[in-house]
mmCIF file of C-alpha atoms and ligand atoms in Angstrom:
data_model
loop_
_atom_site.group_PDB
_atom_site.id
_atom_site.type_symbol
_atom_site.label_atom_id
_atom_site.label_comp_id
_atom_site.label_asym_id
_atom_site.label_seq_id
_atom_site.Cartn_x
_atom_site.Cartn_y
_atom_site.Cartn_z
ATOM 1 C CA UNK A 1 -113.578 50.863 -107.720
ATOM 2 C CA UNK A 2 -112.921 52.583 -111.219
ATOM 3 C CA UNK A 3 -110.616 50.443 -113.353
ATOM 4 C CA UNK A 4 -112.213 47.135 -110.893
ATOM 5 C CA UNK A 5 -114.092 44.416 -113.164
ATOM 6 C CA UNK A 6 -115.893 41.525 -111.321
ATOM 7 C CA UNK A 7 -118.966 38.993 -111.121
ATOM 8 C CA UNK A 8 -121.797 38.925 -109.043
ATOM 9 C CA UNK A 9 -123.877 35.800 -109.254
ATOM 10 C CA UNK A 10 -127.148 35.323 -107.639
ATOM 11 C CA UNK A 11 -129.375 38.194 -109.071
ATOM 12 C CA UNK A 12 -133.254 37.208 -109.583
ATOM 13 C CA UNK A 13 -134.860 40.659 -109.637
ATOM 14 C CA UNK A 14 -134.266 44.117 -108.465
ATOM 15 C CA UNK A 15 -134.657 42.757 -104.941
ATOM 16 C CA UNK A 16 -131.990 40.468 -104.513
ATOM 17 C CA UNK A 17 -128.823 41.452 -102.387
ATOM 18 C CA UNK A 18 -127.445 40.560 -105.744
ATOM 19 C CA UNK A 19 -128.522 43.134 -107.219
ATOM 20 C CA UNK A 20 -127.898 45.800 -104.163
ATOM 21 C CA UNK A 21 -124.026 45.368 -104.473
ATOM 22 C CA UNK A 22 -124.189 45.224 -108.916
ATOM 23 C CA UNK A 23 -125.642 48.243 -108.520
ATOM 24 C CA UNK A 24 -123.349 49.916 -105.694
ATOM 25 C CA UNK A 25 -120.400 48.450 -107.598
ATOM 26 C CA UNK A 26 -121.116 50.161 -110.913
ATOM 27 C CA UNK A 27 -121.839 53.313 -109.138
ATOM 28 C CA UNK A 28 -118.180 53.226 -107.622
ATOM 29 C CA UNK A 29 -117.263 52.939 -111.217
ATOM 30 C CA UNK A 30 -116.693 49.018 -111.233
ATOM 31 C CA UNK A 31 -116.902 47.196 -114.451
ATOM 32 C CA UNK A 32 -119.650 44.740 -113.635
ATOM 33 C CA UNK A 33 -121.482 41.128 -115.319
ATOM 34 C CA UNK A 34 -124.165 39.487 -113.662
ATOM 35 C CA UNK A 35 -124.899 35.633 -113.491
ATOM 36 C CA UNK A 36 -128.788 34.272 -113.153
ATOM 37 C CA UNK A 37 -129.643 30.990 -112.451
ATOM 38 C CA UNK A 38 -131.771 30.305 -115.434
ATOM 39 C CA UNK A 39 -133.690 32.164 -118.495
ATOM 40 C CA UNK A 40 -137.040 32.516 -116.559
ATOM 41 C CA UNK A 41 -135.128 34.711 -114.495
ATOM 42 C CA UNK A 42 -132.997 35.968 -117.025
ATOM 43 C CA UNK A 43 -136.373 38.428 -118.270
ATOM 44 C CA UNK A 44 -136.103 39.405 -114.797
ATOM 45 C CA UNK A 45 -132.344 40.678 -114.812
ATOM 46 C CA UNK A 46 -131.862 41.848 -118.091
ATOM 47 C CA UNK A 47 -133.489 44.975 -117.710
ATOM 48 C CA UNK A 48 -131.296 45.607 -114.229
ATOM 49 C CA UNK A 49 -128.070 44.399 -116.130
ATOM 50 C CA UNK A 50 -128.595 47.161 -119.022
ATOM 51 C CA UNK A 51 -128.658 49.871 -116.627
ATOM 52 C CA UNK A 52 -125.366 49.217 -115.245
ATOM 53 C CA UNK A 53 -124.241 48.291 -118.634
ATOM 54 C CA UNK A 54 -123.513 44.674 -117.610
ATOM 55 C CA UNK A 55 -123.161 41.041 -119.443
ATOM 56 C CA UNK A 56 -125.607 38.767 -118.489
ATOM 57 C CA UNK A 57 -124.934 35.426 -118.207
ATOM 58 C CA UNK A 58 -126.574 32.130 -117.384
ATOM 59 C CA UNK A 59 -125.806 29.225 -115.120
ATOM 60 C CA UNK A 60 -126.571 26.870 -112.681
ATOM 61 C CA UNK A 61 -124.676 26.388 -110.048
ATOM 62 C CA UNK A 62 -125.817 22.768 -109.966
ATOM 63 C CA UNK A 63 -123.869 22.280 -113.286
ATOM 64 C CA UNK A 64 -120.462 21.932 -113.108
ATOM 65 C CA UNK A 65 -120.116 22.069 -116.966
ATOM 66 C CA UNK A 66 -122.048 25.398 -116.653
ATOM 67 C CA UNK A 67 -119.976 26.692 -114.111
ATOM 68 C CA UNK A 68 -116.846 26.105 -116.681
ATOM 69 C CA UNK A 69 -118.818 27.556 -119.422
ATOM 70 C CA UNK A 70 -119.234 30.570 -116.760
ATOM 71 C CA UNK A 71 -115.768 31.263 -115.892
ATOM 72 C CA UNK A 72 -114.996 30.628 -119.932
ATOM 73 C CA UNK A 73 -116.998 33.766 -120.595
ATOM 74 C CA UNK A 74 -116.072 36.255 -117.872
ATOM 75 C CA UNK A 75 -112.598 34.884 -117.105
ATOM 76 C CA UNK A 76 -111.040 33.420 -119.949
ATOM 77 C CA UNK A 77 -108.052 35.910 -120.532
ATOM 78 C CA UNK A 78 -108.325 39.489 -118.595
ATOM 79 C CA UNK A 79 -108.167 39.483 -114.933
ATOM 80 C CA UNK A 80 -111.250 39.201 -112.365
ATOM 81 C CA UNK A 81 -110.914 41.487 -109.917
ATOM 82 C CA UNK A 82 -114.228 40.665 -107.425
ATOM 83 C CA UNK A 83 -116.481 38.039 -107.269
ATOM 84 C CA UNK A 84 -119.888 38.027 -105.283
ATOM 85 C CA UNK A 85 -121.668 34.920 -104.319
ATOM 86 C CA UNK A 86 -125.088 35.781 -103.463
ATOM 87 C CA UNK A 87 -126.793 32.265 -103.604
ATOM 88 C CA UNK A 88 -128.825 30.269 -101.556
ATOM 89 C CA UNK A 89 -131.397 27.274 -101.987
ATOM 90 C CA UNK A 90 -133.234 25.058 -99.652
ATOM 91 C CA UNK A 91 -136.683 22.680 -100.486
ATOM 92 C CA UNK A 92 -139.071 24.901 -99.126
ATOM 93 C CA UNK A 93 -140.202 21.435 -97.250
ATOM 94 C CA UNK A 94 -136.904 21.796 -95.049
ATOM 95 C CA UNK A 95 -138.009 25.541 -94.331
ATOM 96 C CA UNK A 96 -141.752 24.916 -93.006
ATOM 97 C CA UNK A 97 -141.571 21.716 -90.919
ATOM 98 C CA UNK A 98 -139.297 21.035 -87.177
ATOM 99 C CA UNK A 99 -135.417 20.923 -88.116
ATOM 100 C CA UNK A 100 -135.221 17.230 -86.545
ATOM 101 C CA UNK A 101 -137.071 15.840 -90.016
ATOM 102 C CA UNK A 102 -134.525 17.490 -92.335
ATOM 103 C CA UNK A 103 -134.212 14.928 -95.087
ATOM 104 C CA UNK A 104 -130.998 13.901 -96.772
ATOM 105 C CA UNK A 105 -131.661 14.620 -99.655
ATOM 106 C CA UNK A 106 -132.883 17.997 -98.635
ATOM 107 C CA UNK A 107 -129.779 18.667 -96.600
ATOM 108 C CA UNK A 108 -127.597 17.338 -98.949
ATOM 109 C CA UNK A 109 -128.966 20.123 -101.809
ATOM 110 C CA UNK A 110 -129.048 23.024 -99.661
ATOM 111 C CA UNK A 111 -125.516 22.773 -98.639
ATOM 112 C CA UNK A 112 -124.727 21.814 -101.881
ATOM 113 C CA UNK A 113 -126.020 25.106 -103.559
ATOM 114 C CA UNK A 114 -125.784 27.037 -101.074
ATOM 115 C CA UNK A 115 -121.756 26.345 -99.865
ATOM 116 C CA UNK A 116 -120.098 24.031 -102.366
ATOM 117 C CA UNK A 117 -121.059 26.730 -105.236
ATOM 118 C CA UNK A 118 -118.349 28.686 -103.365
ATOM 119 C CA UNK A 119 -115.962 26.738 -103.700
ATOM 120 C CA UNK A 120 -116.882 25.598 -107.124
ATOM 121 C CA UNK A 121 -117.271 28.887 -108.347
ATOM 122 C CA UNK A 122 -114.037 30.213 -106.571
ATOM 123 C CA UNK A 123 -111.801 27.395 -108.136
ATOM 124 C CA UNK A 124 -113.017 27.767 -111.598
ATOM 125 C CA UNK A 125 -112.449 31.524 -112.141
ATOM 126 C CA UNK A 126 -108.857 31.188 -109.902
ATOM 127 C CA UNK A 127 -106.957 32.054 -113.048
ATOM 128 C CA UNK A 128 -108.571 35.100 -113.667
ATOM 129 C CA UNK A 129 -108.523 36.071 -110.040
ATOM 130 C CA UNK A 130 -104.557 35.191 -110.203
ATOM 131 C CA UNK A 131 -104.261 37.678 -112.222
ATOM 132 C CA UNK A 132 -105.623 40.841 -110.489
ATOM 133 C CA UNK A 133 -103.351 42.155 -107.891
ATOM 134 C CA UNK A 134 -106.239 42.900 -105.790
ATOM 135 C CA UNK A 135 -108.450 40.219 -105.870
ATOM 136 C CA UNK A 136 -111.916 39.897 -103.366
ATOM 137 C CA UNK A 137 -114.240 37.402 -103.257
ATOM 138 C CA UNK A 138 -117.429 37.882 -101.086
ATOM 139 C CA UNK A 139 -120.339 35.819 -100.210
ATOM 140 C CA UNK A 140 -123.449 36.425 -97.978
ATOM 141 C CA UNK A 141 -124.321 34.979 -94.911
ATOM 142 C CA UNK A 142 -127.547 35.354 -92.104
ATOM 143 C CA UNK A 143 -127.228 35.395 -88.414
ATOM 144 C CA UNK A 144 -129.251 31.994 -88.455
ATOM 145 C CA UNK A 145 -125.454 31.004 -89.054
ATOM 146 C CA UNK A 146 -125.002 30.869 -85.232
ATOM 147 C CA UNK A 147 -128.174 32.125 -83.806
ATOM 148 C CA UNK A 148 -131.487 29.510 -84.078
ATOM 149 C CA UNK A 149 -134.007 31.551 -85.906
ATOM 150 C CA UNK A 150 -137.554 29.955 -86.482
ATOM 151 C CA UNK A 151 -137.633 27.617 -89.468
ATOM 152 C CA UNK A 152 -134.151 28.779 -90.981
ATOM 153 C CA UNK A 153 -133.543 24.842 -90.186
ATOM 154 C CA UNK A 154 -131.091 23.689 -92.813
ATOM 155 C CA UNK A 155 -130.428 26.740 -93.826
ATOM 156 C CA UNK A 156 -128.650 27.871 -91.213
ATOM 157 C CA UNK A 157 -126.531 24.590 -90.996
ATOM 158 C CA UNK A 158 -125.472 25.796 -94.386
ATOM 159 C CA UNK A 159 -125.035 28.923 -93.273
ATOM 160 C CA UNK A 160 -122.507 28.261 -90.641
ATOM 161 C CA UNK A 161 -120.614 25.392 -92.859
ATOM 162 C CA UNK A 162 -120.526 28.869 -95.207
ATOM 163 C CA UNK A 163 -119.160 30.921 -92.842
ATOM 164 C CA UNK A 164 -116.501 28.406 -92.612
ATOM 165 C CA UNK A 165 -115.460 27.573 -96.304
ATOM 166 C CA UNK A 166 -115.018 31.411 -96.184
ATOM 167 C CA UNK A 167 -112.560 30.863 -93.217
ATOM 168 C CA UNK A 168 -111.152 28.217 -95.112
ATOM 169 C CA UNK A 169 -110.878 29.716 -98.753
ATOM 170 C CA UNK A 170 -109.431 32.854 -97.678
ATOM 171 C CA UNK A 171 -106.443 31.026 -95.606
ATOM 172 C CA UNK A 172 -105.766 28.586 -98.930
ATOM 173 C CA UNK A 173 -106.047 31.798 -101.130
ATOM 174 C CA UNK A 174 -104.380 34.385 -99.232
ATOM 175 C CA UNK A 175 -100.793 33.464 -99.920
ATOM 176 C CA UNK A 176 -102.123 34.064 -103.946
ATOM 177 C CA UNK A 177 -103.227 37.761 -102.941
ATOM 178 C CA UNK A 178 -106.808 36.709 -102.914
ATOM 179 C CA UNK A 179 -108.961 38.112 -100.048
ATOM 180 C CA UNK A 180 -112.174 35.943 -98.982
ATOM 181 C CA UNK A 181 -114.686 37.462 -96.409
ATOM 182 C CA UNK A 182 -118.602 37.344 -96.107
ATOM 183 C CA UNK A 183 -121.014 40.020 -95.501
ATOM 184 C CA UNK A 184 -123.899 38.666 -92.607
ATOM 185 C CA UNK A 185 -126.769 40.665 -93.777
ATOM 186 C CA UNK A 186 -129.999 41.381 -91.766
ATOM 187 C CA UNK A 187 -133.449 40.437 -92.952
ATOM 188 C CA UNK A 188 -134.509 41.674 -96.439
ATOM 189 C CA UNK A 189 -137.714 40.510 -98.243
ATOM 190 C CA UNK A 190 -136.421 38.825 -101.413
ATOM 191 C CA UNK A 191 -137.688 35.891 -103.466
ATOM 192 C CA UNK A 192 -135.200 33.474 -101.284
ATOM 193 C CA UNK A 193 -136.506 34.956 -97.800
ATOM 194 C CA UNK A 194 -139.868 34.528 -98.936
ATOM 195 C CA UNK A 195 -139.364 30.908 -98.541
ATOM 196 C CA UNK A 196 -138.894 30.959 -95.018
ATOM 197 C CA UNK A 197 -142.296 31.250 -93.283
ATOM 198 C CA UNK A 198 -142.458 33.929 -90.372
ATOM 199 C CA UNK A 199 -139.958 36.452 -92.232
ATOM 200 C CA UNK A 200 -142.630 39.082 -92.059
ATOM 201 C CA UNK A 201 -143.103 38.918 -88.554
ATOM 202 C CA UNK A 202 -139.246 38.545 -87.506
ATOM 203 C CA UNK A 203 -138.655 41.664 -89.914
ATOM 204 C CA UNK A 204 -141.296 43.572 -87.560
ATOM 205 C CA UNK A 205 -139.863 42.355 -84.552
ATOM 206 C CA UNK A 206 -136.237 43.538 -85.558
ATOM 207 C CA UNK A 207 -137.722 47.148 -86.104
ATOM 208 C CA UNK A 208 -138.468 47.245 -82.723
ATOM 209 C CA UNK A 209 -135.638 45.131 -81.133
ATOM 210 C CA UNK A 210 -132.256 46.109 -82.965
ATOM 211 C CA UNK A 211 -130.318 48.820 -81.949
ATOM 212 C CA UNK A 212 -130.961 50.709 -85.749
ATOM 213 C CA UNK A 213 -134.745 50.021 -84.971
ATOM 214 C CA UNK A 214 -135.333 50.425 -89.027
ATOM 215 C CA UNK A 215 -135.001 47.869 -91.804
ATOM 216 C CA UNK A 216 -131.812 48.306 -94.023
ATOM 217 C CA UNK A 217 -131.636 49.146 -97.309
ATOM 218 C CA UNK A 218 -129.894 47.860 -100.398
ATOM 219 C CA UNK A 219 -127.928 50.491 -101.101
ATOM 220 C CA UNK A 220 -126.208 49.703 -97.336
ATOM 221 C CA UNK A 221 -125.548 46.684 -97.849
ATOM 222 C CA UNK A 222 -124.214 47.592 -101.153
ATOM 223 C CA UNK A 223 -121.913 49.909 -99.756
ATOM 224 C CA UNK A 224 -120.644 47.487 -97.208
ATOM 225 C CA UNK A 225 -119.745 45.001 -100.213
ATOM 226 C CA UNK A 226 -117.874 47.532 -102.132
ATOM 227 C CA UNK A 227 -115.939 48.533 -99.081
ATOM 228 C CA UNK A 228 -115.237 44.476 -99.100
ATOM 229 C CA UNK A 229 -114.172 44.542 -102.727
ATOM 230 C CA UNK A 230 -112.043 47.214 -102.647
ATOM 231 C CA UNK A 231 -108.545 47.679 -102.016
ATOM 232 C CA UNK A 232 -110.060 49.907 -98.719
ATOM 233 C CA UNK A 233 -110.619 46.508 -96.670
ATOM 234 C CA UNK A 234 -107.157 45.165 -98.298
ATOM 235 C CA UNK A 235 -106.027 43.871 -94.660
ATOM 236 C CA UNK A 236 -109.285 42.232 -93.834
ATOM 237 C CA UNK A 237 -109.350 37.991 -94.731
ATOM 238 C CA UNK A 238 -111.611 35.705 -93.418
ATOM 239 C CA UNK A 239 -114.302 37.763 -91.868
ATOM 240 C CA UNK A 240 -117.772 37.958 -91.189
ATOM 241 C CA UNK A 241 -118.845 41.513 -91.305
ATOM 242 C CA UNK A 242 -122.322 41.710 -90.026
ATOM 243 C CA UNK A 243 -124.371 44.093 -91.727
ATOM 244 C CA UNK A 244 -127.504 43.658 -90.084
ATOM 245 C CA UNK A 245 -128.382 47.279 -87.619
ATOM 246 C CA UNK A 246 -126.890 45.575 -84.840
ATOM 247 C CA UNK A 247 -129.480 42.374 -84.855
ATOM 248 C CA UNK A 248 -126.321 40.072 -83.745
ATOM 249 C CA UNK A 249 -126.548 42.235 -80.282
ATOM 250 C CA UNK A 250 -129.842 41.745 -79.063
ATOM 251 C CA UNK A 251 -130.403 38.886 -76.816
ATOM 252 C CA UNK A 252 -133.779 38.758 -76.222
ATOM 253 C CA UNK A 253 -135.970 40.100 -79.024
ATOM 254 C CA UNK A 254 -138.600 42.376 -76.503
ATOM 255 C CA UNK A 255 -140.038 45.465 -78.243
ATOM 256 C CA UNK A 256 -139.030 48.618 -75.736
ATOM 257 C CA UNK A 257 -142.330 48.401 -74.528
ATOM 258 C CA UNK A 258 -142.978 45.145 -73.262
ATOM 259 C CA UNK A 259 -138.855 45.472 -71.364
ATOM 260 C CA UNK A 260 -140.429 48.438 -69.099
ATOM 261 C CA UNK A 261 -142.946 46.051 -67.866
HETATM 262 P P1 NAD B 301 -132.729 36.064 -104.081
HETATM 263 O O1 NAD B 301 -133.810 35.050 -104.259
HETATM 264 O O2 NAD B 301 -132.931 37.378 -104.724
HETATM 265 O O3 NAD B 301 -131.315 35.488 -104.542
HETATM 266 C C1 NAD B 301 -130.971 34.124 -104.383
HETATM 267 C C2 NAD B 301 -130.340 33.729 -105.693
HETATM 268 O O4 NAD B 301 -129.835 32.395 -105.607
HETATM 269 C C3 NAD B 301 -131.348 33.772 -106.844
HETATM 270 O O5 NAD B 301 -130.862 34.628 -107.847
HETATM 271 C C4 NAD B 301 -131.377 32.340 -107.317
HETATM 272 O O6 NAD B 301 -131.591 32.222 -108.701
HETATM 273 C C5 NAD B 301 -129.979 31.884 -106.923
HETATM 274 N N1 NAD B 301 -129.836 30.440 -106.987
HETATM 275 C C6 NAD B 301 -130.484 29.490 -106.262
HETATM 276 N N2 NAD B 301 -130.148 28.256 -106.718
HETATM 277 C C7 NAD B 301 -129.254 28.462 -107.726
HETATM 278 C C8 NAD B 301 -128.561 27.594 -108.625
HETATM 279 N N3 NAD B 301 -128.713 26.262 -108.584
HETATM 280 N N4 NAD B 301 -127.741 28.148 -109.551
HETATM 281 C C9 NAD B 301 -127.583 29.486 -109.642
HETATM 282 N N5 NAD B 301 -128.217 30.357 -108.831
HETATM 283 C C10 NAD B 301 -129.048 29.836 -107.907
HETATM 284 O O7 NAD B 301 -132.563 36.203 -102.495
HETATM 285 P P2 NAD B 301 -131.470 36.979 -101.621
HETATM 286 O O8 NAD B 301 -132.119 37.152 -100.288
HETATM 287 O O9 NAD B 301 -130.960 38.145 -102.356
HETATM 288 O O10 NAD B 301 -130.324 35.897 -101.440
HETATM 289 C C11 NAD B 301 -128.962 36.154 -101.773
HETATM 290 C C12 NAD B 301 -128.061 35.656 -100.647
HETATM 291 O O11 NAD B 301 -128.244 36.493 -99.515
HETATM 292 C C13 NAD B 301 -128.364 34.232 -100.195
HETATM 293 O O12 NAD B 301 -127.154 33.574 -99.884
HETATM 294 C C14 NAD B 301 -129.147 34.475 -98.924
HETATM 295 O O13 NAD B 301 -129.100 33.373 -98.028
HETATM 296 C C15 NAD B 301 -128.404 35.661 -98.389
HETATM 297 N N6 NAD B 301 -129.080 36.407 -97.321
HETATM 298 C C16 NAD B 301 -130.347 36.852 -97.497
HETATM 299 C C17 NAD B 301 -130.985 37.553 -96.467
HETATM 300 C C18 NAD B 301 -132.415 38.027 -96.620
HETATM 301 O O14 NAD B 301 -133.067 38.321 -95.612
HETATM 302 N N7 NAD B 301 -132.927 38.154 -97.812
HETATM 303 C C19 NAD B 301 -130.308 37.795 -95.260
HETATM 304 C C20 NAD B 301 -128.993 37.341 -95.125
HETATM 305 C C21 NAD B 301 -128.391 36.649 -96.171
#
């Protein structure tokens, strides 16, 4: 990726997925900045953003005025060649009680944050992406996309209506030269996943049910990103890459020893 410059938004600390593709980015020689939601969590990132040499910026994706501000700063004249979208947000009420008592409001935000920031974001850096002749945008999806996965709830309503602005993004953008595709990533224990009750437990169960029978690591799924930003994956548009040991396979989650009996 030397000579590539992009954005990845979403990093909170040095275990976000975020942070997993910054890293595997600058290591592939990209020229990298990094957006954070606020400054509590800018302490948090700064640190990680000086070791790859990165801007830091802030903004909330709630703010449209701070998304302009965003694309002012990283955008404004030279070309963008990637951009990663690796955010997510959901009440933590709509993540811990039955899916039929999702509120509106609560829907309403997580799909919100957590898919319209796509498109927001997307739309206000366009002219910078315009101007790269190989420009990749990339968000980050979960399986509870299409699979029911115990209190994912909204989340995985957003998830799917993700997986679909990606569908639709990348067939508006791809007569422009701009590639849109999302990476499905397994379980990984981050500040967001910590939100969803049970992850501990469906992270144990997934060592002993998918066909990898270990947990990933960041570094894999940052690998799998830059494959998506670079001009390596230039014929793929509109996918959902599943990067996950094979968890979209397995039916029925039964550890290898309960299956015998
Ligand atoms: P994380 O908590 O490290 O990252 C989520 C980020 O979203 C945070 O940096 C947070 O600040 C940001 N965010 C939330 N609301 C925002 C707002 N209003 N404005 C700006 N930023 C905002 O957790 P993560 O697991 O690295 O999540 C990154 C992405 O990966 C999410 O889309 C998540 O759904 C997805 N994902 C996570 C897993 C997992 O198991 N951790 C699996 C598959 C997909």
């Amino acid at each position: 990726m030397t000579g590539s410059t992009g954005l990845v938004v979403g990093v909170a600390n040095e275990r976000s997925l975020a942070w997993g593709i910054a890293r595997a980015a600058a290591e592939a020689g990209a020229r990298v900045s990094l957006a954070v939601q606020n400054e509590r969590l800018a302490i948090h990132a700064r640190p990680l953003a000086e070791s790859i040499a990165a801007p830091l910026v802030v903004c909330d994706l709630a703010d449209d005025q701070a998304v302009g501000r965003l694309a002012e700063q990283v955008g404004a004249t030279g070309a963008l060649d990637f951009l990663v979208h690796a955010v997510a947000f959901a009440e933590r009420a709509e993540l811990t009680g039955r899916f039929v008592e999702t509120s509106r409001p609560g829907f309403a935000g997580a799909v919100d944050i957590s898919v319209y920031s796509l498109i927001a974001l997307t739309r206000a850096l366009l002219p910078a992406l315009r101007r790269s002749d190989r420009a990749s945008v990339i968000t980050l999806s979960f399986l509870g996309a299409t699979r029911v996965f115990p209190h994912y709830n909204v989340m995985g309503v957003a998830k799917a209506a993700l997986e679909a602005t990606v569908r639709y993004l990348a067939a508006d953008l791809g007569p422009e030269g701009i590639r849109v595709n999302a990476l499905s990533a397994g379980p990984f224990r981050t500040l967001s996943a910590s939100g969803v009750p049970g992850l501990r437990a469906l992270m144990a169960a997934a060592r002993q049910t998918i066909p990898l029978r270990r947990d990933l690591t960041l570094a894999e799924l940052g690998e799998a990103a830059v494959f998506l930003l670079s001009s390596a994956s230039r014929g793929i548009t509109g996918e959902v890459i599943q990067v996950d040991g094979g968890l979209h396979l397995v039916g029925a989650a039964v550890p290898p020893e309960g299956a015998e009996r």
